[in-house]
Amino acid sequence: MPRKTIICRCEDITLVEVEEALALGYRDVESIKRYLALGTGACQGKMCLALLARVLLERGVAPDEIKPMVSRAPLAGAPLAAFAAEKERA
Amino acid sequence: MAGPKTIIIGGGIVGLSLAWNLARRGWTDLTVLDRDHLNAGASARCGGGVRSQWSTADNIRIMKRSTELFASFPADTGFNNWFRQEGYLFLAYTDEQAAMFEQNHRLQKENGVDSELLSPAQIKAKAPTINTDGVVVGAFHQKDGVCFPFAMVWGYAKACRRLGVQVLPFHEVIGLEVAGEKITQVVTNRGRFAADLVINGAAVWSPNIGRMCGVELPNCAEKHEAIVTEPLHPFLGACLIPMDSGMYLAQTMRGEIYACVGLEKGPATDYDHTFAFAQKISRLMIRLIPRLAGVKMLRQWGGFYDLTPDTNPIVGFVDRPSNFYQYHGLMGHGFMFAPALSEMIAEHLVAGKLHPDIAPYGLARFKSGGLEVEKMIIG
């Protein structure tokens, strides 16, 4: 992959930046996410996680050490009005 | 002289900012242990707010200093913390809240904080998008602001390592070995560390650490939740706190809106996100800024406030073991207090100078009923 390959489109993170994070010793997905803000944009990791996993594998991280970032609600972005309009719970 | 062999338990902003302050003063035989990756705990889950608008004189003074340190952080550490000083705007809806704002405002002025009280018309002029129905008065301080939490942790970690501090994530403390009056060894899942001095900076997990050497701590973990929206064009300068709900809401440098509000009081054992929270916060956000109705929520998450019985931190040595220093109980505002508190604590440890603003924070105070209660704890 060319060094300027975009890994995370939402946050404009390139391969070079992922390699810099690796060089600093951050080899797990959660650390890299927090160091680069990779996966924190509009897609919440849906687009970039597979690419990051591939880069980590290619750089020698063991497959069982590559865990996906924690998935949280909502599953997909939804307007605040949709959450607010729910009836009060008893 | 590299100082005593010091082990700091907890690699959040508390542990790392203290390590950096100690290392700068010549104590470089330092190891910071964290059980998880960096930015896993409260320092990364918080909103990143930084304000001097408090209701007790010591909190006002400490935060005045901390705000200066947030502003100089990029120059001090070489790491951009994205600190944006566009103020905190509190909104009062009752005469009682308005009276508290006036009292706080006087105390803030006396302590060198240039806050101001705003009429509803002035609030509307400052933040045209917000609904001011029912607002009696606002309290504003321009130098308050919002910072990117991850960057503070990375910045301190980087600056620490540059000074020779060992910062070790994925090292979980599983035991403390005591010989006579002192802790001699800190045992982790990845090996043992000899220690002359041990600092407990593990926030809501501090009581677990204390119990490893027979120290009982009164901290209570209270769950708080937050959400973040898709990024928007910058339109909101100040961090908003409507006092009818206690919500806080701000726009980050990246354009997202994040908001938090309390849901359940009392001790919690998890910080899982809940639908009840998503509903409550969405309603409050739309009521305050109606145009947010169509904005998408991207993510919700939870974290812990590290509460103490009298709303004040626990800082200082305990009687036994004599080399065990406490630094926790920061009430959900540890992120903003840590830079200034760590500076004072480093002076205490290295130079033996106990700053009068932290002197009352020893654990022993709970035997005599505790301290003055802070009224401006939000979220």
XYZ file of C-alpha atoms in Angstrom:
469
model
C 0.000 0.000 0.000
C 1.271 3.525 -0.745
C 2.204 5.380 2.456
C -0.452 8.024 1.911
C -3.211 5.427 1.674
C -6.164 6.605 3.745
C -6.991 4.104 6.459
C -9.717 6.104 8.220
C -11.736 8.257 5.844
C -13.793 10.113 8.445
C -10.730 11.387 10.296
C -8.240 11.478 7.401
C -5.795 9.024 8.975
C -3.150 7.673 6.600
C -0.969 4.579 6.693
C 2.046 6.716 7.671
C 0.269 7.844 10.825
C -0.688 4.291 11.743
C 2.955 3.311 11.315
C 4.045 6.170 13.569
C 1.654 4.932 16.264
C 3.073 1.413 15.872
C 6.599 2.793 16.175
C 5.600 4.402 19.492
C 4.588 0.967 20.732
C 0.822 1.244 20.321
C -0.046 -2.114 18.777
C -3.601 -2.720 19.973
C -6.710 -1.352 18.280
C -7.994 0.620 21.290
C -4.683 2.422 21.839
C -4.321 3.272 18.161
C -7.909 4.452 18.051
C -7.261 6.837 20.905
C -3.865 7.975 19.677
C -4.984 8.764 16.126
C -8.745 9.283 16.630
C -9.074 6.524 14.019
C -12.610 5.145 14.045
C -14.044 8.039 16.050
C -15.748 9.784 13.126
C -19.101 9.435 11.414
C -18.746 5.709 10.588
C -17.575 4.803 14.136
C -15.049 2.307 12.785
C -17.252 0.512 10.301
C -15.033 1.440 7.350
C -11.554 1.586 8.871
C -11.394 -1.320 11.282
C -10.817 -3.999 8.636
C -8.064 -1.929 7.014
C -6.396 -1.319 10.374
C -6.563 -5.032 11.180
C -4.863 -5.789 7.863
C -2.066 -3.295 8.585
C -1.536 -4.743 12.073
C -1.384 -8.305 10.685
C 1.112 -7.250 8.029
C 3.281 -5.629 10.706
C 3.447 -8.833 12.715
C 0.723 -8.444 15.357
C -0.723 -11.882 16.141
C -4.298 -12.437 14.910
C -5.588 -13.265 18.390
C -4.232 -9.958 19.707
C -6.306 -7.944 17.229
C -9.602 -7.245 18.904
C -12.225 -4.929 17.400
C -12.932 -1.612 19.102
C -15.837 -1.659 21.536
C -19.145 -1.301 19.734
C -21.670 1.014 21.379
C -25.182 2.273 20.743
C -26.586 3.531 18.507
C -25.822 0.908 15.882
C -26.091 3.614 13.235
C -26.322 7.381 13.708
C -29.912 8.506 14.306
C -31.481 11.948 14.918
C -31.837 13.098 18.530
C -35.543 13.639 17.844
C -35.954 9.895 17.254
C -34.599 9.146 20.736
C -36.531 11.994 22.364
C -39.901 11.035 20.883
C -40.088 7.701 22.714
C -42.895 7.467 25.253
C -41.927 7.781 28.901
C -41.074 4.484 30.495
C -43.137 3.538 33.520
C 19.902 12.241 42.501
C 16.871 10.682 40.829
C 14.738 10.741 43.989
C 13.092 7.763 45.653
C 11.970 4.759 43.640
C 8.378 5.839 43.073
C 5.532 3.733 41.709
C 2.389 5.545 40.595
C -0.677 3.316 40.250
C -3.012 4.654 37.580
C -2.005 6.061 34.184
C -4.815 8.557 33.831
C -4.323 12.299 33.890
C -3.848 12.138 37.676
C -0.948 9.673 37.610
C 0.694 11.029 34.482
C 0.491 14.712 35.402
C 1.957 13.936 38.815
C 4.734 11.843 37.241
C 5.588 14.698 34.889
C 5.621 17.248 37.721
C 7.851 15.008 39.849
C 10.225 14.269 36.955
C 10.592 17.967 36.169
C 11.679 18.494 39.764
C 14.379 15.836 39.458
C 12.537 12.731 40.606
C 13.059 10.530 37.582
C 13.117 7.061 39.159
C 9.424 6.823 38.381
C 7.163 4.117 37.027
C 3.520 4.670 36.113
C 1.430 1.485 35.982
C -1.953 1.152 34.332
C -3.970 -2.022 34.066
C -5.336 -1.129 30.617
C -4.261 0.844 27.553
C -3.790 4.569 28.077
C -7.011 6.591 27.759
C -9.212 3.723 28.918
C -10.604 5.164 32.155
C -12.185 8.374 33.383
C -9.595 10.688 31.806
C -10.748 9.585 28.367
C -14.445 9.258 29.170
C -14.893 12.768 30.545
C -16.086 15.836 28.692
C -12.799 17.730 28.876
C -14.344 20.803 30.498
C -12.073 23.262 32.334
C -13.632 25.987 34.482
C -12.961 28.280 37.414
C -16.621 28.858 38.235
C -16.851 26.992 41.533
C -18.491 27.696 44.864
C -15.578 27.257 47.307
C -12.517 29.481 47.460
C -9.976 26.650 47.269
C -11.629 25.106 44.195
C -11.737 28.519 42.503
C -8.041 29.139 43.195
C -6.941 25.652 42.161
C -8.886 25.900 38.909
C -7.586 29.382 38.162
C -4.087 27.877 38.242
C -5.132 24.745 36.344
C -6.641 26.832 33.560
C -3.296 28.597 33.118
C -1.615 25.185 32.905
C -4.070 23.933 30.265
C -3.330 27.066 28.236
C 0.442 26.613 28.484
C 0.330 22.817 28.001
C 1.372 22.810 24.313
C 4.389 24.999 25.112
C 5.241 23.029 28.273
C 4.993 19.542 26.749
C 5.239 20.035 22.978
C 1.823 18.416 22.518
C -1.294 20.190 21.262
C -4.211 19.708 23.686
C -6.792 21.542 21.542
C -7.764 23.781 24.476
C -10.388 26.292 23.414
C -11.273 29.092 25.867
C -14.729 30.217 24.858
C -16.238 30.184 28.290
C -18.692 28.261 30.397
C -22.221 29.583 30.518
C -24.368 28.476 33.466
C -28.110 29.147 33.305
C -30.233 29.695 36.460
C -33.962 28.985 36.352
C -34.988 29.753 39.956
C -34.350 32.581 42.420
C -32.468 30.141 44.595
C -30.101 29.233 41.745
C -29.734 32.935 40.890
C -28.784 33.720 44.500
C -26.170 30.948 44.405
C -24.743 32.383 41.158
C -24.435 35.822 42.801
C -22.729 34.385 45.852
C -20.345 32.319 43.696
C -19.666 35.313 41.492
C -18.594 37.434 44.505
C -16.315 34.658 45.759
C -14.825 34.163 42.288
C -14.098 37.904 42.009
C -12.438 37.880 45.436
C -10.189 35.068 44.208
C -9.138 36.737 40.966
C -11.566 35.030 38.580
C -13.188 37.505 36.216
C -16.614 35.867 35.830
C -19.722 37.870 34.984
C -23.482 37.632 35.442
C -25.575 37.898 32.266
C -29.226 38.847 31.713
C -31.362 36.623 29.436
C -30.945 39.244 26.670
C -27.156 39.135 27.040
C -27.272 35.322 26.963
C -29.303 35.430 23.764
C -26.743 37.784 22.220
C -23.876 35.473 23.174
C -25.542 32.211 22.161
C -28.375 32.991 19.718
C -29.311 29.343 19.119
C -30.252 28.547 22.704
C -33.717 28.601 24.171
C -33.692 31.042 27.108
C -37.305 30.416 28.239
C -37.433 30.484 32.023
C -33.817 31.606 32.434
C -33.415 34.129 35.274
C -29.727 34.857 34.989
C -26.556 33.407 33.473
C -23.021 33.106 34.836
C -20.166 33.307 32.356
C -16.376 33.211 32.475
C -14.478 33.681 29.249
C -11.317 31.826 30.303
C -13.196 28.600 31.021
C -13.101 26.202 28.120
C -13.008 22.757 26.624
C -9.977 20.582 25.955
C -9.518 17.306 24.031
C -9.121 14.719 26.839
C -7.126 12.079 24.908
C -4.512 14.689 24.017
C -3.799 15.544 27.653
C -3.070 11.895 28.457
C -0.882 11.413 25.361
C 0.873 14.710 25.959
C 1.723 13.947 29.577
C 2.760 10.362 28.682
C 5.070 11.616 25.955
C 6.557 14.353 28.138
C 7.060 11.838 30.972
C 8.891 9.379 28.740
C 11.105 12.160 27.445
C 12.203 12.778 31.056
C 12.952 9.096 31.594
C 9.739 8.048 33.341
C 8.591 4.484 32.623
C 4.938 4.554 31.543
C 3.655 0.967 31.466
C 0.147 0.220 30.221
C -1.296 -3.310 30.583
C 0.317 -3.696 34.010
C -2.394 -4.524 36.533
C -1.467 -4.205 40.201
C -2.509 -7.397 41.999
C -0.754 -6.982 45.326
C 1.241 -4.730 47.630
C 3.862 -6.255 49.902
C 4.384 -4.532 53.244
C 7.389 -5.011 55.510
C 7.154 -3.219 58.836
C 5.691 0.245 58.240
C 6.323 0.380 54.502
C 5.251 -0.999 51.159
C 8.348 -2.594 49.634
C 7.041 -4.250 46.490
C 4.244 -3.561 44.016
C 3.177 -6.817 42.377
C 1.611 -6.742 38.906
C 0.409 -9.339 36.419
C 3.649 -8.696 34.539
C 6.211 -8.645 37.285
C 7.257 -7.016 40.531
C 8.451 -3.495 41.191
C 10.493 -2.447 44.205
C 9.192 0.774 45.748
C 10.309 3.468 48.200
C 7.084 5.413 47.644
C 3.725 4.270 46.246
C 1.096 6.687 44.955
C -2.492 5.530 44.663
C -3.965 7.373 41.684
C -6.442 4.730 40.570
C -9.629 6.832 40.902
C -12.697 4.662 41.600
C -10.443 1.610 41.780
C -8.308 3.214 44.520
C -10.190 1.405 47.324
C -9.181 -1.936 45.734
C -5.543 -0.816 45.818
C -5.900 0.449 49.399
C -7.331 -2.869 50.564
C -4.175 -4.628 49.323
C -2.331 -3.083 52.269
C -5.158 -2.686 54.775
C -6.154 0.910 53.987
C -9.932 1.441 53.841
C -11.036 4.264 51.519
C -14.533 5.802 51.389
C -14.740 6.457 47.621
C -17.968 5.682 45.779
C -18.149 5.038 42.012
C -21.156 6.798 40.491
C -22.080 6.094 36.882
C -22.468 8.984 34.457
C -23.231 8.756 30.773
C -22.521 10.885 27.718
C -23.326 11.070 24.035
C -21.657 12.598 21.018
C -23.258 13.734 17.760
C -22.034 13.954 14.210
C -19.714 16.941 13.601
C -21.320 20.273 12.734
C -20.012 23.606 11.534
C -18.809 25.505 14.646
C -21.748 27.487 16.041
C -21.528 27.103 19.796
C -18.702 28.847 21.653
C -19.404 28.334 25.340
C -19.973 25.111 27.221
C -23.600 25.312 28.430
C -24.928 24.193 31.802
C -28.657 24.676 32.380
C -29.038 24.247 36.138
C -32.609 22.905 35.946
C -31.258 19.589 34.678
C -27.529 19.824 35.457
C -26.717 18.778 31.895
C -23.509 20.029 30.321
C -23.233 20.434 26.601
C -20.440 21.735 24.388
C -19.146 21.665 20.848
C -15.679 20.199 20.419
C -12.917 21.516 18.176
C -13.903 18.731 15.776
C -17.452 20.104 15.584
C -19.257 17.346 17.448
C -21.737 18.186 20.194
C -21.290 16.162 23.345
C -23.556 16.205 26.356
C -23.769 14.539 29.748
C -26.281 14.471 32.555
C -26.694 12.413 35.708
C -29.205 9.569 35.666
C -28.876 7.457 38.798
C -27.256 8.540 42.047
C -25.287 6.225 44.245
C -22.775 3.416 43.861
C -22.549 1.631 40.523
C -20.715 -1.477 39.414
C -20.732 -0.923 35.629
C -20.671 1.976 33.218
C -22.716 0.446 30.421
C -24.733 2.902 28.347
C -28.524 2.809 28.638
C -31.444 3.718 26.426
C -33.068 5.648 29.278
C -30.094 7.981 29.175
C -30.209 8.399 25.383
C -33.829 9.459 25.693
C -33.319 11.832 28.619
C -30.295 13.577 27.127
C -31.935 13.926 23.682
C -34.947 15.646 25.229
C -32.784 18.011 27.255
C -30.576 18.849 24.281
C -33.517 19.631 22.006
C -35.168 21.737 24.710
C -32.014 23.815 25.131
C -31.096 24.036 21.423
C -34.170 23.212 19.315
C -32.184 23.036 16.069
C -30.367 19.927 17.357
C -33.527 17.806 16.802
C -32.367 16.602 13.400
C -28.723 16.102 14.350
C -27.565 12.499 14.559
C -26.285 10.884 17.715
C -23.219 8.799 16.822
C -22.226 7.184 20.075
C -23.056 6.921 23.731
C -20.828 5.725 26.543
C -20.476 5.794 30.306
C -17.873 6.450 32.961
C -17.454 6.860 36.692
C -17.411 9.890 38.974
C -15.055 9.126 41.873
C -17.100 10.499 44.790
C -16.072 11.132 48.396
C -18.418 11.673 51.351
C -17.707 15.449 51.573
C -17.211 16.200 47.823
C -13.489 16.956 48.274
C -10.449 15.006 47.021
C -8.357 12.617 49.086
C -4.725 13.729 48.944
C -1.818 12.945 51.248
C -0.019 10.220 53.173
C -1.895 7.713 55.315
C -0.642 6.669 58.774
C 0.221 3.136 57.706
C 1.906 2.151 55.447
C 3.920 5.344 55.871
C 5.115 5.456 52.223
C 1.605 5.196 50.713
C 0.309 8.485 49.244
C -3.317 8.978 48.163
C -4.420 11.059 45.185
C -8.023 10.320 44.163
C -11.652 11.114 45.009
C -11.753 13.911 42.440
C -15.571 13.988 42.189
C -15.927 13.811 38.420
C -13.693 16.813 37.789
C -10.284 15.215 38.099
C -9.496 15.971 34.480
C -9.597 19.720 35.035
C -8.116 19.746 38.549
C -5.201 17.373 37.945
C -2.707 19.772 36.321
C -2.777 22.193 39.280
C -3.200 19.572 42.005
C -0.263 17.580 40.640
C 1.901 20.681 40.708
C 1.060 21.245 44.386
C 1.490 17.569 45.265
C 4.884 17.418 43.534
C 5.979 20.414 45.626
C 4.740 18.591 48.704
C 6.602 15.390 47.899
C 9.842 16.815 46.532
C 10.281 19.998 48.553
C 8.144 19.119 51.583
C 6.036 22.228 51.028
C 2.389 21.442 51.726
C 0.230 23.929 49.825
C -2.558 25.316 52.066
C -5.197 24.511 49.412
C -4.452 20.770 49.555
C -3.537 20.541 53.240
C -7.134 19.797 54.329
C -7.520 16.860 51.903
C -5.976 14.115 54.077
C -7.921 10.917 54.693
C -7.982 11.563 58.449
C -10.503 14.418 58.009
C -13.386 11.962 57.659
C -12.962 11.034 61.336
C -13.946 14.596 62.219
C -16.807 15.047 59.763
C -15.205 16.269 56.553
C -14.970 19.638 54.819
C -17.106 22.340 53.229
C -19.334 20.902 50.477
C -18.869 22.077 46.866
C -22.250 23.034 45.333
C -21.265 23.303 41.696
C -20.680 19.630 40.878
C -22.460 19.086 37.597
C -23.417 16.222 35.315
